[in-house]
Coordinates of C-alpha atoms and ligand atoms in Angstrom, one line a residue:
X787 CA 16.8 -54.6 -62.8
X788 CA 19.7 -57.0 -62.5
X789 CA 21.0 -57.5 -59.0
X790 CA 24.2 -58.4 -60.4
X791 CA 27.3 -55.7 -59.9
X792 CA 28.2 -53.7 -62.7
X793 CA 32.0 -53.0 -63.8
X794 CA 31.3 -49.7 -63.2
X795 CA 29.8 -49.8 -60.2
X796 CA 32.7 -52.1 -58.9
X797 CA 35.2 -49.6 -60.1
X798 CA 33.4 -46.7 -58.5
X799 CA 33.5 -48.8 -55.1
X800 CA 36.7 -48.9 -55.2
X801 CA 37.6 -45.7 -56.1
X802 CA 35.3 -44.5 -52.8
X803 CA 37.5 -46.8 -50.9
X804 CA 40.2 -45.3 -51.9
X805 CA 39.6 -42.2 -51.5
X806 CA 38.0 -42.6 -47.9
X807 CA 37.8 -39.9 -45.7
X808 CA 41.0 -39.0 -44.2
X809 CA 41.0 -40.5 -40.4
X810 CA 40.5 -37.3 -39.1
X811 CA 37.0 -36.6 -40.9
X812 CA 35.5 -39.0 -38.9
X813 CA 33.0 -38.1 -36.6
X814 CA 33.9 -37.9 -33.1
X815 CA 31.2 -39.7 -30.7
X816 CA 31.0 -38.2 -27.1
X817 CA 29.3 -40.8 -25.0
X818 CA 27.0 -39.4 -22.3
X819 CA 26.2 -42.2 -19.6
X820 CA 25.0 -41.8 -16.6
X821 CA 23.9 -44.5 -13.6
X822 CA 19.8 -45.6 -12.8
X823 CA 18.6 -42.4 -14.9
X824 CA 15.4 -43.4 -16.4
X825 CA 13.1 -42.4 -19.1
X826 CA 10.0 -41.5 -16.7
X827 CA 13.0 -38.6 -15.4
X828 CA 13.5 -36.9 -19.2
X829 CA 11.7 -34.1 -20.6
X830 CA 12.6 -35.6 -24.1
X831 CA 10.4 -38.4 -23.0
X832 CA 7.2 -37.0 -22.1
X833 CA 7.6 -37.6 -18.3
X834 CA 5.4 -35.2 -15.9
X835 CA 8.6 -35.4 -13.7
X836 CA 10.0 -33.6 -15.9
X837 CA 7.9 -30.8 -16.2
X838 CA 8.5 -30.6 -12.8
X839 CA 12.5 -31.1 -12.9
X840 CA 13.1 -29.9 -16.2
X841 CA 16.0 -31.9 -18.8
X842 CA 16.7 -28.7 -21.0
X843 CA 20.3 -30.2 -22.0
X844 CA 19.3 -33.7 -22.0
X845 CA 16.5 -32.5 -24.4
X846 CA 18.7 -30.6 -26.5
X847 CA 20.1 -34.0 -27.6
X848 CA 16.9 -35.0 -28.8
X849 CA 15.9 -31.8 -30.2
X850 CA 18.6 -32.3 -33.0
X851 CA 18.6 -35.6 -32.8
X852 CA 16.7 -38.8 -32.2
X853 CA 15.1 -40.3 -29.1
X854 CA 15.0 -44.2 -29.2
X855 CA 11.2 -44.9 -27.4
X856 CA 11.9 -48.8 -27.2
X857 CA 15.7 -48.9 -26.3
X858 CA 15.9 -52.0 -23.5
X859 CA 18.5 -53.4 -21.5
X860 CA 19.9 -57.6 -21.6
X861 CA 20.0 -57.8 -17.9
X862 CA 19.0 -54.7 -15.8
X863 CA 21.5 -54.2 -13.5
X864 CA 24.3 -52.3 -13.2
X865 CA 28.1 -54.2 -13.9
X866 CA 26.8 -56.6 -16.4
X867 CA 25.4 -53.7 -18.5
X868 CA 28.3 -52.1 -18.5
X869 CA 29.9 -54.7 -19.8
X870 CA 27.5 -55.2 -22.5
X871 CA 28.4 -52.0 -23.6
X872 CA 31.8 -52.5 -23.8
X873 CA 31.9 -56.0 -25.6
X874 CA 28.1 -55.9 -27.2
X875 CA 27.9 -59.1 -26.0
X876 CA 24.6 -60.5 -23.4
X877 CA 26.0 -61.4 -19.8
X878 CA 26.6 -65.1 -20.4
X879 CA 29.3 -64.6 -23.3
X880 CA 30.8 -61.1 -21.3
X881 CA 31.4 -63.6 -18.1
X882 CA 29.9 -60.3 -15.8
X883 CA 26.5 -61.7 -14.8
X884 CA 25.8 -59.8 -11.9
X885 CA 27.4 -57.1 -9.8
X886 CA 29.2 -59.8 -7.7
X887 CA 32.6 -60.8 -8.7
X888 CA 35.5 -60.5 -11.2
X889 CA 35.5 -59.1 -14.8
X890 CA 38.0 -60.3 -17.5
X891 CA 39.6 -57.7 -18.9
X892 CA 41.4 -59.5 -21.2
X893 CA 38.5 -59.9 -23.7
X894 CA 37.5 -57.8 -27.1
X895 CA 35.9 -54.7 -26.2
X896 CA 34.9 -51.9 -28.6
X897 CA 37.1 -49.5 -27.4
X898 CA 40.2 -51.8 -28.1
X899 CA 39.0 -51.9 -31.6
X900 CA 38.3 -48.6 -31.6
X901 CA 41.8 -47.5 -30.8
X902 CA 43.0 -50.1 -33.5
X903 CA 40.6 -48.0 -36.0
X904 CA 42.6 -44.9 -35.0
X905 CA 40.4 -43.3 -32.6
X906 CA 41.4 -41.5 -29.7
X907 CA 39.5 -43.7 -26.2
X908 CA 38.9 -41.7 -23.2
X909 CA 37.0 -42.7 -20.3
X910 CA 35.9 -40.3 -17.4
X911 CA 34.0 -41.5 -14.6
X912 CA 31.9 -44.4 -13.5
X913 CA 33.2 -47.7 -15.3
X914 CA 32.1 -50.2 -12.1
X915 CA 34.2 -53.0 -13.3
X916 CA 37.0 -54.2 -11.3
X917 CA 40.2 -54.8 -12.9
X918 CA 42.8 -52.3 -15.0
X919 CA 41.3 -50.7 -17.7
X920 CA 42.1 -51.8 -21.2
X921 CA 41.8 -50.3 -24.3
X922 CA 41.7 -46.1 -23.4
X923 CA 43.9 -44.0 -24.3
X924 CA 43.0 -41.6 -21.3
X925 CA 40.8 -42.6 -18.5
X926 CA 39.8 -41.6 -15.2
X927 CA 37.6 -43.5 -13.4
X928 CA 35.8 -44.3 -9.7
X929 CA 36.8 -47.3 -7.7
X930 CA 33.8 -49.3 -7.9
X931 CA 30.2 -47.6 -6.9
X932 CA 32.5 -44.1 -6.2
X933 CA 31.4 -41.2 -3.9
X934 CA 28.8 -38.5 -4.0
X935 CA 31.6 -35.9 -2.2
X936 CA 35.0 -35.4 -2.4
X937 CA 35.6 -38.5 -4.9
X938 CA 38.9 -40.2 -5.4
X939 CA 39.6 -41.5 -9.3
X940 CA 41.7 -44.1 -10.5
X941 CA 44.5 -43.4 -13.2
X942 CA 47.1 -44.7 -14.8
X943 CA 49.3 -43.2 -12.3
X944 CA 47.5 -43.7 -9.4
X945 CA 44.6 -42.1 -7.2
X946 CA 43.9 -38.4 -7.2
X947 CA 40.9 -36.6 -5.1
X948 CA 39.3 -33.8 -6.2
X949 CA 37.1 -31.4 -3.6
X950 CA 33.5 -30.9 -5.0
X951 CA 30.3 -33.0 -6.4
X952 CA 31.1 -35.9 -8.3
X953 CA 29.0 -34.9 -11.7
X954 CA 31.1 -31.5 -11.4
X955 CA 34.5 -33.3 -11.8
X956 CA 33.3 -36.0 -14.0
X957 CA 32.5 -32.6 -16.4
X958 CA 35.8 -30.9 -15.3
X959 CA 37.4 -34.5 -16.1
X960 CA 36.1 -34.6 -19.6
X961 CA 36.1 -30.6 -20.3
X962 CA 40.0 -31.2 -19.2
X963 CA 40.9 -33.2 -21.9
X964 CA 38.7 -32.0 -24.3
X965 CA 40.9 -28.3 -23.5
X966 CA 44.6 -29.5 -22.8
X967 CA 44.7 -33.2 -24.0
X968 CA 42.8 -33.9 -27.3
X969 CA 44.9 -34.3 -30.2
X970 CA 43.6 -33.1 -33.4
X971 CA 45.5 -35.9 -35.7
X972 CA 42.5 -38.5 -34.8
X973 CA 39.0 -38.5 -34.1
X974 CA 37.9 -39.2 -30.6
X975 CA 35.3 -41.6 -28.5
X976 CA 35.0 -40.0 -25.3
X977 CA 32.9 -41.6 -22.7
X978 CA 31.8 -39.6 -19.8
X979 CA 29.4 -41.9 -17.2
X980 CA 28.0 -40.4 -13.8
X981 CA 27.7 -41.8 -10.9
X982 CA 24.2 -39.7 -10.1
X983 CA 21.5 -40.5 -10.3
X984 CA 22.6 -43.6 -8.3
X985 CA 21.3 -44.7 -4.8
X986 CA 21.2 -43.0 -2.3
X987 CA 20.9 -39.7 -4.0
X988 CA 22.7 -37.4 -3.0
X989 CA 22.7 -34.1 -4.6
X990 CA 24.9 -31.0 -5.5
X991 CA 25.0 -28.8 -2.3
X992 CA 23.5 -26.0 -4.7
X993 CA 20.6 -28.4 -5.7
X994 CA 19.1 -29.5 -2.0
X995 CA 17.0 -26.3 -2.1
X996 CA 14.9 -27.5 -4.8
X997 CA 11.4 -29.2 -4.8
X998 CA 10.9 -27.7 -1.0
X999 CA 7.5 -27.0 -1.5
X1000 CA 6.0 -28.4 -4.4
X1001 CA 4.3 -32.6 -4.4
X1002 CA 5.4 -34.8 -6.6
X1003 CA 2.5 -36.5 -8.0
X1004 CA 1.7 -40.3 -7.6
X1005 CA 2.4 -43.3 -9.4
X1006 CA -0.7 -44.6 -10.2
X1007 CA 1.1 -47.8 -9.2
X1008 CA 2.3 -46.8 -5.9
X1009 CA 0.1 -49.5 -3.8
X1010 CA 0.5 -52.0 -6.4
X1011 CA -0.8 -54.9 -4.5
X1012 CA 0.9 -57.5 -7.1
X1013 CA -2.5 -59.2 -7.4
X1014 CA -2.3 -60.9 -10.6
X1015 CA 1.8 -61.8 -10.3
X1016 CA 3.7 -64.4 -8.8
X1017 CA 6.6 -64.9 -6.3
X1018 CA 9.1 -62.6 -7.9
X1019 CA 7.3 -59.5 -7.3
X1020 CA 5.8 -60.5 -3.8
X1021 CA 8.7 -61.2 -2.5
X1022 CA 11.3 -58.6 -3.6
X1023 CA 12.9 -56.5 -1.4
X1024 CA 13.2 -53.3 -3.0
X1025 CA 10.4 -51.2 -2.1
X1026 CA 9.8 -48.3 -0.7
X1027 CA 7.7 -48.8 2.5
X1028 CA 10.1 -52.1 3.7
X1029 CA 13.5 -51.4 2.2
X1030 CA 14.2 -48.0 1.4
X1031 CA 16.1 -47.1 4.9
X1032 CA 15.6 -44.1 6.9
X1033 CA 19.1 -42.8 7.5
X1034 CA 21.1 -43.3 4.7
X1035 CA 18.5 -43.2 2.1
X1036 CA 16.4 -41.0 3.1
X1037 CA 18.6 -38.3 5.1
X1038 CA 16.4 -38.5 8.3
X1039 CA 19.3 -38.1 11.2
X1040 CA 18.8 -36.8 14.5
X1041 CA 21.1 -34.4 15.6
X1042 CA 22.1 -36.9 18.3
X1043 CA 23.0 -39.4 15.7
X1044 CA 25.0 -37.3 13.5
X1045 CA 26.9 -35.8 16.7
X1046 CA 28.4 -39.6 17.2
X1047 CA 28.6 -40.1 13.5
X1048 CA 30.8 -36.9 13.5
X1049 CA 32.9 -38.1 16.8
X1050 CA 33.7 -41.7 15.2
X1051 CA 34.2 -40.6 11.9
X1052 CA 37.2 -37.6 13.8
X1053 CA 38.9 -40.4 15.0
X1054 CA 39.3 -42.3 11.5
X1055 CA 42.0 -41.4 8.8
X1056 CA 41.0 -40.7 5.9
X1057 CA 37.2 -39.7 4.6
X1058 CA 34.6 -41.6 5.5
X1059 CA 33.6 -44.5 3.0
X1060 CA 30.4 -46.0 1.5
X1061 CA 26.9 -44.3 1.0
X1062 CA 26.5 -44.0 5.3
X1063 CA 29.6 -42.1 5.4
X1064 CA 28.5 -39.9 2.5
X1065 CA 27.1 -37.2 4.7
X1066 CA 30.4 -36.9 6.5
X1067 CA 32.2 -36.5 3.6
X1068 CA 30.9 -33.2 2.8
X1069 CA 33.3 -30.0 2.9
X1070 CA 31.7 -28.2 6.6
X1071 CA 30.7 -25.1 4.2
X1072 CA 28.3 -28.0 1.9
X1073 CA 27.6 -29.5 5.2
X1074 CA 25.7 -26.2 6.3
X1075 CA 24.3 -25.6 2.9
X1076 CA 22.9 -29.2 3.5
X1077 CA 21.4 -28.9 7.2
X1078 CA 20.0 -25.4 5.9
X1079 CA 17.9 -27.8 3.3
X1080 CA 17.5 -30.7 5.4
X1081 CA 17.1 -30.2 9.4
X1082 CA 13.6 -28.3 9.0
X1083 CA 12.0 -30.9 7.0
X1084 CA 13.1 -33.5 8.9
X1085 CA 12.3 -31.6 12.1
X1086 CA 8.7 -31.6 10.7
X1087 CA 8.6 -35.3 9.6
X1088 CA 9.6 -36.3 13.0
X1089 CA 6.8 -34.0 14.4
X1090 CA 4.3 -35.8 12.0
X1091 CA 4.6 -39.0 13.5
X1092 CA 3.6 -40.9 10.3
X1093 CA 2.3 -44.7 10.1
X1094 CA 0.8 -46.9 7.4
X1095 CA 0.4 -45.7 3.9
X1096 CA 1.1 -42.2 5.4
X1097 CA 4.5 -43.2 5.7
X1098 CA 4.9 -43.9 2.6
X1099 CA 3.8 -40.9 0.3
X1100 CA 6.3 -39.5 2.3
X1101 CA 9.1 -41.2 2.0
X1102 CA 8.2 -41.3 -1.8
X1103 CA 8.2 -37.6 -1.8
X1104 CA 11.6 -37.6 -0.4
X1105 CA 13.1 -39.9 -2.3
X1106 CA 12.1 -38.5 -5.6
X1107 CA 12.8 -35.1 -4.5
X1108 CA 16.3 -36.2 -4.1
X1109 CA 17.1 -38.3 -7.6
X1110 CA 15.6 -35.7 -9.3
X1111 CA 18.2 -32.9 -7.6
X1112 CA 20.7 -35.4 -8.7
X1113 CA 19.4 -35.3 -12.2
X1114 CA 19.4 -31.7 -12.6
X1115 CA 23.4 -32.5 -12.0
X1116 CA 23.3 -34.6 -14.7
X1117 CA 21.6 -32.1 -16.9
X1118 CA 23.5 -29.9 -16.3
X1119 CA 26.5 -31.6 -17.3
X1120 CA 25.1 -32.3 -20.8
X1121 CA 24.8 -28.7 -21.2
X1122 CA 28.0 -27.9 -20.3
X1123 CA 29.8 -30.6 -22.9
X1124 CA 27.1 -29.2 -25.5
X1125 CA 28.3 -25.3 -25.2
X1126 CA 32.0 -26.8 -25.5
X1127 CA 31.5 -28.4 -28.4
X1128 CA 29.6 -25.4 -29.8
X1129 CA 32.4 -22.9 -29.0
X1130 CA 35.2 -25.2 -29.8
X1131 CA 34.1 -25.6 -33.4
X1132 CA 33.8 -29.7 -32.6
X1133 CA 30.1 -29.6 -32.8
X1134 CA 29.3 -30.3 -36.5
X1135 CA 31.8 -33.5 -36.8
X1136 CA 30.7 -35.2 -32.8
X1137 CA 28.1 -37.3 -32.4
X1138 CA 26.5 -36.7 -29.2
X1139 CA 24.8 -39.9 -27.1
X1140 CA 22.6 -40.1 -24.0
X1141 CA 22.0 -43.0 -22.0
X1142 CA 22.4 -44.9 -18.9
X1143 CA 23.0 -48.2 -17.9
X1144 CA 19.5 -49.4 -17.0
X1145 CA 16.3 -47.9 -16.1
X1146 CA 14.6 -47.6 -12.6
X1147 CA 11.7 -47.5 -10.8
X1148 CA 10.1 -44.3 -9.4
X1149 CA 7.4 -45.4 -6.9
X1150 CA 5.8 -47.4 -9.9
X1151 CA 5.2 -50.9 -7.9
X1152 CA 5.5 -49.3 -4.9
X1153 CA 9.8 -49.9 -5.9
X1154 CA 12.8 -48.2 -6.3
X1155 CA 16.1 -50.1 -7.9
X1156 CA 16.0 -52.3 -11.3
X1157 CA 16.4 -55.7 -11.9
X1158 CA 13.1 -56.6 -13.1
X1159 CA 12.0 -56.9 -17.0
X1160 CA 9.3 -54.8 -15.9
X1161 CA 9.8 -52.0 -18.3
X1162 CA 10.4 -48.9 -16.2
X1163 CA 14.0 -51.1 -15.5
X1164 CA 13.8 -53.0 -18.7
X1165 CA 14.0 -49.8 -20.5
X1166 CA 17.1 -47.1 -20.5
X1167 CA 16.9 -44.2 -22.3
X1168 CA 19.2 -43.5 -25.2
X1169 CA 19.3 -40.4 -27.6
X1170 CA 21.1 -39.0 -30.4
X1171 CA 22.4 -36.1 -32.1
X1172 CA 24.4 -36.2 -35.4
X1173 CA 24.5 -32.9 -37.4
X1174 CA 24.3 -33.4 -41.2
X1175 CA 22.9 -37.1 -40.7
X1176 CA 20.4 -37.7 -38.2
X1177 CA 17.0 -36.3 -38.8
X1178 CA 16.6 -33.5 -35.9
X1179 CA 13.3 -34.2 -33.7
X1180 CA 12.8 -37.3 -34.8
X1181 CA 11.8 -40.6 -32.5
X1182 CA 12.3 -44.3 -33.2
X1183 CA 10.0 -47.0 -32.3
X1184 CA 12.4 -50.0 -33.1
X1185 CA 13.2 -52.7 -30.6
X1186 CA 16.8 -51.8 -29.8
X1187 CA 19.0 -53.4 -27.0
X1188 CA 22.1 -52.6 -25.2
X1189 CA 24.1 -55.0 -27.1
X1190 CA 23.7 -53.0 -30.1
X1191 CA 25.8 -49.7 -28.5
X1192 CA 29.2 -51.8 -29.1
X1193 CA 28.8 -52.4 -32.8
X1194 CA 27.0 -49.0 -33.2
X1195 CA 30.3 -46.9 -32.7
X1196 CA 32.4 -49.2 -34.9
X1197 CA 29.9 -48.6 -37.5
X1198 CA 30.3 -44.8 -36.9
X1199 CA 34.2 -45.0 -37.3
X1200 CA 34.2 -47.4 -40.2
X1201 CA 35.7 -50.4 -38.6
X1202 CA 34.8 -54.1 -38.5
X1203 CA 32.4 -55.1 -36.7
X1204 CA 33.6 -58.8 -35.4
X1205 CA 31.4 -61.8 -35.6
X1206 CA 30.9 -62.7 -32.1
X1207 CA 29.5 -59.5 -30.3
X1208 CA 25.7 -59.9 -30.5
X1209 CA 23.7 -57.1 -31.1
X1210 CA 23.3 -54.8 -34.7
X1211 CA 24.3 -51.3 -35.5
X1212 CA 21.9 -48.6 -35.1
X1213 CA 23.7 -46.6 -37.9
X1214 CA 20.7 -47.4 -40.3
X1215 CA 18.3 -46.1 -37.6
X1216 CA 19.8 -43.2 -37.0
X1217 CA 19.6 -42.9 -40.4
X1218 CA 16.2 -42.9 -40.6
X1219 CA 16.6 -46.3 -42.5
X1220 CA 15.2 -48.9 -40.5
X1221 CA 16.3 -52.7 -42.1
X1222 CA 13.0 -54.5 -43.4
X1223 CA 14.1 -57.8 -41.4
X1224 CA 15.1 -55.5 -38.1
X1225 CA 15.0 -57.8 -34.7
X1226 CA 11.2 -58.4 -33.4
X1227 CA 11.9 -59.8 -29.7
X1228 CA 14.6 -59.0 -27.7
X1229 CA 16.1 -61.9 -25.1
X1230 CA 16.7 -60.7 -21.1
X1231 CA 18.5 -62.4 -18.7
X1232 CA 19.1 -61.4 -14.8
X1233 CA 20.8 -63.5 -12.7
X1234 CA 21.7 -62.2 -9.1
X1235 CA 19.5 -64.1 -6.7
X1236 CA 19.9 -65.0 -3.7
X1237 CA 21.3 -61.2 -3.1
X1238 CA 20.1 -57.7 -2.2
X1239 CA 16.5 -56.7 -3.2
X1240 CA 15.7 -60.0 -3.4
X1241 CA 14.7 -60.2 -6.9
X1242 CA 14.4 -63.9 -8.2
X1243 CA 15.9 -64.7 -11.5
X1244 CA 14.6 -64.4 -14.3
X1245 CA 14.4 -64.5 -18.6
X1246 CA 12.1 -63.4 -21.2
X1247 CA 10.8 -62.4 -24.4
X1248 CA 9.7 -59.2 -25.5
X1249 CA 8.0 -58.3 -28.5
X1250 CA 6.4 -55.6 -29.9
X1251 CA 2.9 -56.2 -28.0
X1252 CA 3.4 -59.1 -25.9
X1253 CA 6.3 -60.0 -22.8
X1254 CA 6.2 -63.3 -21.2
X1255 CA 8.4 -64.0 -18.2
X1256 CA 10.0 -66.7 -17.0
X1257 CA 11.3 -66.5 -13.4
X1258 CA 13.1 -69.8 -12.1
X1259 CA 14.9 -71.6 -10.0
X1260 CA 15.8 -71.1 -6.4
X1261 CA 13.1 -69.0 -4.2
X1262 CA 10.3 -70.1 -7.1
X1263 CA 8.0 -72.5 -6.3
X1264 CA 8.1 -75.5 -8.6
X1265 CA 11.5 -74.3 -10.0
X1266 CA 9.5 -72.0 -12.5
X1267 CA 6.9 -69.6 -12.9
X1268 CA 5.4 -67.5 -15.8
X1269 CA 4.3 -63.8 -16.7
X1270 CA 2.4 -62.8 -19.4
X1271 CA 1.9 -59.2 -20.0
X1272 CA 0.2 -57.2 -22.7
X1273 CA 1.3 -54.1 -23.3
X1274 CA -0.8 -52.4 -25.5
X1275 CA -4.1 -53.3 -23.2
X1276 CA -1.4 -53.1 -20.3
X1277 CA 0.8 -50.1 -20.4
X1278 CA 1.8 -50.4 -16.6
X1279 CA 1.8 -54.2 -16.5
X1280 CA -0.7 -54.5 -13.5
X1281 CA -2.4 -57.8 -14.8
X1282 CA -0.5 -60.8 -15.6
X1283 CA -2.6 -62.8 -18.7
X1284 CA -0.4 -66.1 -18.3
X1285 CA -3.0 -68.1 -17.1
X1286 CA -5.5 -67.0 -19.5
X1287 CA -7.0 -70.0 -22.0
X1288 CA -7.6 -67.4 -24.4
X1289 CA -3.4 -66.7 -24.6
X1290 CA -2.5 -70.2 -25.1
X1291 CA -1.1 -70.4 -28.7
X1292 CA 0.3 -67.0 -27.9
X1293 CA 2.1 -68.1 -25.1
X1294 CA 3.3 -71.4 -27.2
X1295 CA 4.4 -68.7 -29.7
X1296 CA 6.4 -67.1 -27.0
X1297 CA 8.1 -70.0 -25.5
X1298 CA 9.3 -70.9 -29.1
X1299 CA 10.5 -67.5 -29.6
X1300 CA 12.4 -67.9 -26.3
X1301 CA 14.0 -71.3 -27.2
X1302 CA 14.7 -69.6 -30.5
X1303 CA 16.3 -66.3 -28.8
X1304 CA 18.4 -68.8 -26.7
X1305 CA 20.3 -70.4 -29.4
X1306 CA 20.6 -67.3 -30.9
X1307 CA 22.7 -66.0 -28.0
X1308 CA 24.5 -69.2 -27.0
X1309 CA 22.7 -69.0 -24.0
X1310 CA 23.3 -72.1 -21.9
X1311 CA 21.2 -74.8 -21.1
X1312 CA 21.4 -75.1 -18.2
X1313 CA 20.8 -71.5 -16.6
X1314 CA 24.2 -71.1 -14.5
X1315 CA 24.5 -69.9 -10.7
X1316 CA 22.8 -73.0 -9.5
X1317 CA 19.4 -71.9 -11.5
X1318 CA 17.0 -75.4 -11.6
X1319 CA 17.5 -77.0 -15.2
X1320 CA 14.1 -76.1 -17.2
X1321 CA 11.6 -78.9 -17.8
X1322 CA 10.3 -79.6 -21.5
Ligands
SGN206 C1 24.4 -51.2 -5.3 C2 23.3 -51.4 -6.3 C3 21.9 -51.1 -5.8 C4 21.7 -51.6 -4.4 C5 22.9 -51.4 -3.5 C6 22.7 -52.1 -2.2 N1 23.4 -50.5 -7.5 O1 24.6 -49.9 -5.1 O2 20.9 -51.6 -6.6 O3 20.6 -50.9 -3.8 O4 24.0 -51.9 -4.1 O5 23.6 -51.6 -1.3 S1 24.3 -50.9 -8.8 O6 24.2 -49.7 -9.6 O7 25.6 -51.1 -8.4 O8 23.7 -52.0 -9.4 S2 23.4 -52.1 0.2 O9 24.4 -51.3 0.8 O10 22.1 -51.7 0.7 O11 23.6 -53.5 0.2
CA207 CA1 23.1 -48.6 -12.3

């Protein structure tokens, strides 16, 4: 059959382009984002933490929709991601390579081009870019990292605190407008991003109850004793038996401490500030809900007088205990925006998405926080409901990255997707369609080193099977050091194959993939922040 276009076809082309759907009829896409919420946490995902902490909401999404298995992040970490998903471009081209410094406002995003398109942008919530907000419509969003407990918002008009949890008002926020300010003359991108499940978890006063006497099972990683890896991982800082800190991330206080806490926080104006002053933040009627929860167990971990390893399984059940109460605010959340949309007749014409900015570690590694391309922080969850066109319960196996969200919701409202953002529509997957030539690696790049947690930087390739790792310049010895993983032989990335004489045309293969990935992306050269300049 000729390839060639028919005049008929050509004339029925047009006449579908000219009778487009009215701008109305366009799907509306709520945006469900929320901050460190990882796969191994979501029912939809299989986890055995969630069996324990169930996702019903969360699920739902995937229940009529699609779950994305293999949906990774550019750079795990939190700023830069976010402004991936805003520009669909990797950090380098965005200018926001790590969580340190300035972001320019000034540059394309999607929701500019969005509101060009004729969509309605609204933003609720966590955005973690500094600078005024560009291209919504309607927004409401945390200064910076934000707070668990009584949080102020930014808005066009100024700052505004609301009394209550954080994940309760973002949903208030974003049930507000859908109620009193959504016009029904345009379709609508609502964004709604949480601040839970962030560090240091710190739940809904009616969540610390939870978990009191069940144990959370083990990572079979828990001791990982990073035989078979290099600097990078010996010499993090992230983990749970050096870093994660008693006080403030674990919500052991004496009553001593708290007493003075109290007494210097009286004399202050204001609420107190930052993740320390959290605690004291708290309405006194949460406050007592809190101690209820908290002052026995930590009465009996005092008592216990743990050491070693011990110590550790310990402070790994608290710490889980407490992102998963978060969770179950997120959750809940997601249910709440769902059963709106239901009752409000907006359900069969929104697109519903769920994801988060990067993944995280839960005790795998013996860790907590991101950063590495290890894949419990390489990958983020994302799901997908879209009555009439995605396929309900299904699951996709494609490589997909964060630089593909951008160009994903232009696709979805019909507008031009420009040349320079970097990633590909997922429209075709959602469809069901995968593209026969669809990406086979995907390029990483994390660059905040030398900072908190320690973690050196690093780039890499990942394919299907096969990850190699390239961690460089300052804090690596010899200016660069390689990883090799396997994932199919090694799910959990415990044995690093690099030096292996069986893997050398498969790591030659990889480097040129790399190299190839590179100029690809524009990436520079010369890796910036100071990073040694690569030999060969
Ligand atoms: C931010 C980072 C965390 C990190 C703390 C360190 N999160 O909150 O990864 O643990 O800083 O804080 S991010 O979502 O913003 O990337 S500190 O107070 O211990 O220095
Ligand atoms: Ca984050």
């Amino acid at each position: 059959m000729s390839m060639r276009p028919t005049l008929l076809s050509l004339v029925l082309t047009g006449l579908a382009a000219t009778a487009a759907a009215p701008a109305a009829q366009r799907p509306n896409i709520v945006w469900i984002f929320s901050d460190d919420h990882t796969q191994q946490a979501i029912g939809a995902y299989g986890s055995h933490l969630a069996k324990l902490n169930p996702t019903p909401n969360i699920d739902r999404i995937a229940k009529e929709g699609m779950r994305f298995d293999r949906c990774y992040v550019g750079n795990s970490i939190c700023a830069p991601a976010r402004a991936t998903l805003l520009t669909g471009k990797h950090s380098h081209l965005h200018g926001k390579m790590d969580n340190r410094g300035g972001f320019n406002q000034d540059q394309q995003t999607f929701p500019k081009l969005l509101q060009k398109a004729g969509y309605h942008t609204v933003m609720i919530g966590k955005i973690h870019l500094p600078g005024k907000m560009q291209g919504f419509d309607y927004w409401e969003v945390l200064p910076g990292q934000g707070s668990y407990y009584q949080p102020t918002f930014i808005t066009e008009e100024g700052r505004t605190q609301y009394t209550g949890y954080v994940a309760d008002i973002i949903t208030d926020r974003a049930l507000d407008w859908l109620k009193t300010k959504r016009k029904d003359d345009k379709p609508f991108m609502l964004m709604v991003h949480h601040k839970a499940t962030h560090r240091t978890w710190k739940a809904a006063p009616r969540h610390v109850g939870l978990f009191d006497d069940i144990t959370i099972p083990e990572p079979p990683t828990l001791f990982d004793d990073f035989a078979t890896r290099g600097v990078a991982a010996h010499q993090q800082d992230m983990s749970i038996a050096k870093t994660m800190r008693l006080a403030a991330d674990l919500k052991v206080r004496k009553e001593e401490e708290k007493a003075e806490m109290r007494a210097k926080y009286a004399k202050q104006k204001g609420l107190p500030s930052g993740e320390i002053g959290a605690y004291y933040r708290m309405t006194e009627e949460h406050r007592q809900i809190w101690d209820t929860a908290y002052d026995p167990r930590n009465k009996a971990f005092f008592e216990a007088n743990l050491k070693g390893d011990d110590l550790i399984r310990w402070k790994y059940q608290r710490y889980l205990k407490d992102y998963l109460r978060t969770a179950k605010s997120i959750d809940e959340s997601v249910g709440a925006i769902l059963d709106y949309l239901k009752d409000a007749g907006l359900e069969e014409n929104t697109i519903v998405m769920y994801s988060s900015d990067q993944g995280f570690y839960l005790g795998e590694h013996g860790w907590f926080d991101k950063r590495f391309m290890y894949e419990e922080s390489f990958r983020t969850p994302l799901l997908a409901k879209w009555p009439g066109t995605i396929k309900p319960g299904t699951a996709n196996k494609d490589l997909v990255q964060n630089i593909d969200f951008a160009e994903t919701f232009l696709d979805i409202a019909g507008a031009k997707i420009p040349e320079d953002m970097q990633g590909e529509s997922l429209v075709p997957l959602l469809k069901g369609e995968t593209p026969e030539d669809w990406r086979d690696s995907l390029y990483y790049h994390y660059y905040e080193y030398p900072a908190v947690h320690s973690v050196r930087k690093h780039e890499g390739v990942a394919m299907e099977r096969y990850k190699l790792i390239r961690f460089y310049g300052q804090g690596v010895p010899n200016a660069e050091e390689f990883e090799l993983y396997d994932l199919v032989d090694d799910p959990q990335e415990l044995n690093n194959v690099y030096g292996e004489p069986k893997h050398a045309e498969l790591i030659t293969e990889l480097k040129a993939k790399l190299k190839a990935l590179r100029k690809k992306y524009a990436v520079p050269e010369a890796p910036a922040h100071g990073g040694a300049p690569r030999q060969g």
